[in-house]
């Protein structure tokens, strides 16, 4: 069934019109990639879903319920997680607290922390350290862990490979692939081979609109339909 | 502005009219209008730096205080090389220059900071000066009460220095009065002070107005809107800010000098203390932040409310008016548990203008962020005078 | 002439460095630090989370002083024993914490909340306007009951238990009992707030929200509600601080206490680094010690009554010049 539907969303930053009618949908269990050049509105699309920058026109539906205009925490409570660009972990909280803070009030925080360290064993030894002292790769792992423990049905993942060394990118990709087994993912990714590898389907965004979409397994990274919109 | 020129005349006509008691209650006295002028000038100078560049100069009283103390100390022979009887106009200018030096020293370190930090460092400087002035016994026999004019025999006169006939003295007791000017016009002491102080304020206003509308002023507004962009376009914003700070300090000191000249005594509390800057901020917000004339109207508003809620003999106001008109029976009516109408007014209104001004201020911050003048300009689409003139000519929008 | 001054100075320095004098200054400094940390903590909590510099903080402290005094004067009679007075003090403390927290909550929901989207200047303006209203309201009430709003409330100061008025012999020095009480109180406040911030889930959420409110919201946490709670908490701590100040002869409950408390609170918060609780604690000790040292020099050698106060403001200026973000602050916070 369809988990997320974005319909004709128009989103502005101040007076600049960023999304000019984006429509897309994500089915439960799918991994969907959102690709496109810098500044075409990929991050804004994720922010629009979460109502961080609510659309002025159009709607966002989650599990068939219209969530447009709700508060961000209400959308998040319904099971939408966000792994933002540049990770945005809480640098002054300990690694363990970064995980704990993401567990809902009625959740079992201890179990969640155990789970997270089970998935990312590298983080365990830093549990009590300030998260700001972690390396970039470790911070990305932590951000993923934070997204996963929130009991989310949909994860919005923004540029997970950005700024990471190739081996680390591989680890992140594995972690995402693992995550995809239990949750639905909407992934913004610059690294096209990685995006197509992870995803079942893709959307191409250009100038605030969806211009292409297709099946990721049938499309290669040098497909003409993609190259037109991605090459600078 | 024109209305202000005729105000003393209008006031004296109105308070002698059949509506006399209403007018006494509602209108500010001429003496109050003098305060509006010099403190309005201080508020304008505060707005010149804070409203136009966006840097909140929370220690602006340092300059107002410097100007005020300079005049009194010079009059007491406590400034080296200056005779107690030095012309008042010279004292105003010299006090202004002293403030310029002070502003350059303070600004040189403060303008490396922005936002809250800038507000706090200027506040820190002003408070250091405040404490210093409050405790230094060279300044006055009791420095925490501040000095008064003791030595000077000449009154403080405004006019062309050196030509007696082109000078008029200001002050509540020491000021000049004029009779039979052009055969018909007579002015009492308060009215003479009103016009002479008003004249200085007007000149200062036009000077600041010129600067604001010059290319220099445009850069200041650019700094407020987006300092990074102003820098990127190639402006050395630091020097523009420092220049603007010096200019505003000059006029703040002139305002302080006028205050000292008119009152003939000053105290640390009414010059250097940080809450005096708070009053200027209040005037600027109510009048219109970033509109040069706005703060003057803002302060006019403040003084009018204050006087309206004051006792008889201080310009009349609500309570004396009600006493006169309601009759003893009404005033003695019991409202609640022994509290009469008269007592209630006395308790909640009289002398408590700050409460109502504070409430109005909060409402302005919430709902009228552009202030009186700013909002009127937004509605009209430009400076009030120009727009009215344009409409009268029939070519308004 | 110069040499006489210098000789006097050296002599005074010798005096100052004697162990008993140093110990006395140390205790005095810690007592002052206890007061400063009480005054500044609420301000720093609010700024840390919301970025709002609450100009009404001093007024809230002042209201706390009057409320605490009111409870004490009502409950304490001349026959009340010392133990009962201490118990009543904690009743007074709880009352002013609760009432001020309520006021803070109302202010946040009714006024401050409308301004989060505007530049920081507007929050300063709003809370500044609030001080005008609060101070004048209190002045009306105080006048109504026939008291002088500008002088300290002596009756409230008289509700101290006798042992706080006496000196306690610590071997090397004997120190005022009230000083020890203030030190203990400051330590208790810091420990409580510290435990709340680091050991509870709510404290963790507050720290997360202080660093990145948007990210915290995206984790499903209603940050706006946390804002309200923290504003109430900050106001409550201000009220508790006021209750402590009510007993102090150098502070005391009066309307001008609003400004007298606000300025040192600003100094402490800026020196420590806007919004860091750890910084505020360290800065309170620094400012308290500076105050105590300068007070000693004023009393014993330098006849300039403004010396301690002036030095504190100089400390602010020097700190802003050398390290604007404060001891533990993060750069960029507070600029625009």
Tab-separated table of C-alpha atoms in Angstrom, chain A residues 47 50 52 71-74 76-77 80-84 87-94 96-98 100-105 130 146-147, chain C residues 113 197-201 203-225 275-276 278 328 330:
chain	number	residue	atom	x	y	z
A	47	UNK	CA	11.560	19.101	4.720
A	50	UNK	CA	8.167	16.597	7.665
A	52	UNK	CA	9.631	21.704	8.618
A	71	UNK	CA	3.469	20.291	13.560
A	72	UNK	CA	6.730	18.562	12.731
A	73	UNK	CA	6.756	16.568	15.950
A	74	UNK	CA	3.282	15.281	15.157
A	76	UNK	CA	7.498	12.485	13.335
A	77	UNK	CA	5.294	10.822	15.953
A	80	UNK	CA	8.539	9.498	10.004
A	81	UNK	CA	12.261	9.680	10.771
A	82	UNK	CA	14.814	12.134	9.386
A	83	UNK	CA	18.498	11.592	8.828
A	84	UNK	CA	19.420	15.060	7.664
A	87	UNK	CA	23.928	14.512	10.074
A	88	UNK	CA	23.122	17.068	12.768
A	89	UNK	CA	23.884	14.810	15.682
A	90	UNK	CA	23.852	16.509	19.091
A	91	UNK	CA	27.560	17.131	19.559
A	92	UNK	CA	27.261	18.056	23.236
A	93	UNK	CA	25.268	14.974	24.171
A	94	UNK	CA	27.009	11.647	24.669
A	96	UNK	CA	24.366	7.006	24.080
A	97	UNK	CA	22.201	10.057	24.803
A	98	UNK	CA	21.958	10.756	21.083
A	100	UNK	CA	18.149	7.744	23.883
A	101	UNK	CA	16.750	11.131	22.938
A	102	UNK	CA	15.261	9.595	19.781
A	103	UNK	CA	13.327	6.899	21.653
A	104	UNK	CA	9.670	7.851	22.132
A	105	UNK	CA	8.512	8.453	25.708
A	130	UNK	CA	30.498	13.549	23.596
A	146	UNK	CA	19.193	7.658	15.839
A	147	UNK	CA	16.841	7.399	12.892
C	113	UNK	CA	5.916	32.624	21.667
C	197	UNK	CA	20.015	18.588	33.060
C	198	UNK	CA	22.302	15.560	32.912
C	199	UNK	CA	20.451	12.786	34.730
C	200	UNK	CA	16.849	13.110	33.582
C	201	UNK	CA	15.242	12.512	30.228
C	203	UNK	CA	17.125	17.523	30.943
C	204	UNK	CA	18.550	15.564	28.037
C	205	UNK	CA	15.794	16.876	25.780
C	206	UNK	CA	16.530	20.428	26.935
C	207	UNK	CA	20.206	20.022	26.084
C	208	UNK	CA	19.343	18.512	22.703
C	209	UNK	CA	16.898	21.333	21.998
C	210	UNK	CA	19.481	23.939	23.013
C	211	UNK	CA	21.854	22.599	20.406
C	212	UNK	CA	19.418	21.994	17.548
C	213	UNK	CA	15.741	22.677	18.173
C	214	UNK	CA	14.657	21.706	14.656
C	215	UNK	CA	16.372	18.314	14.785
C	216	UNK	CA	14.861	17.686	18.216
C	217	UNK	CA	11.411	18.487	16.871
C	218	UNK	CA	11.990	16.065	13.989
C	219	UNK	CA	12.611	13.313	16.541
C	220	UNK	CA	8.991	13.645	17.592
C	221	UNK	CA	9.524	15.951	20.559
C	222	UNK	CA	7.209	18.929	21.064
C	223	UNK	CA	9.973	21.515	21.412
C	224	UNK	CA	7.526	24.390	21.855
C	225	UNK	CA	6.217	22.756	25.000
C	275	UNK	CA	23.565	29.525	27.189
C	276	UNK	CA	26.109	27.212	28.798
C	278	UNK	CA	28.756	25.067	33.101
C	328	UNK	CA	32.536	27.903	27.466
C	330	UNK	CA	30.110	28.330	21.161
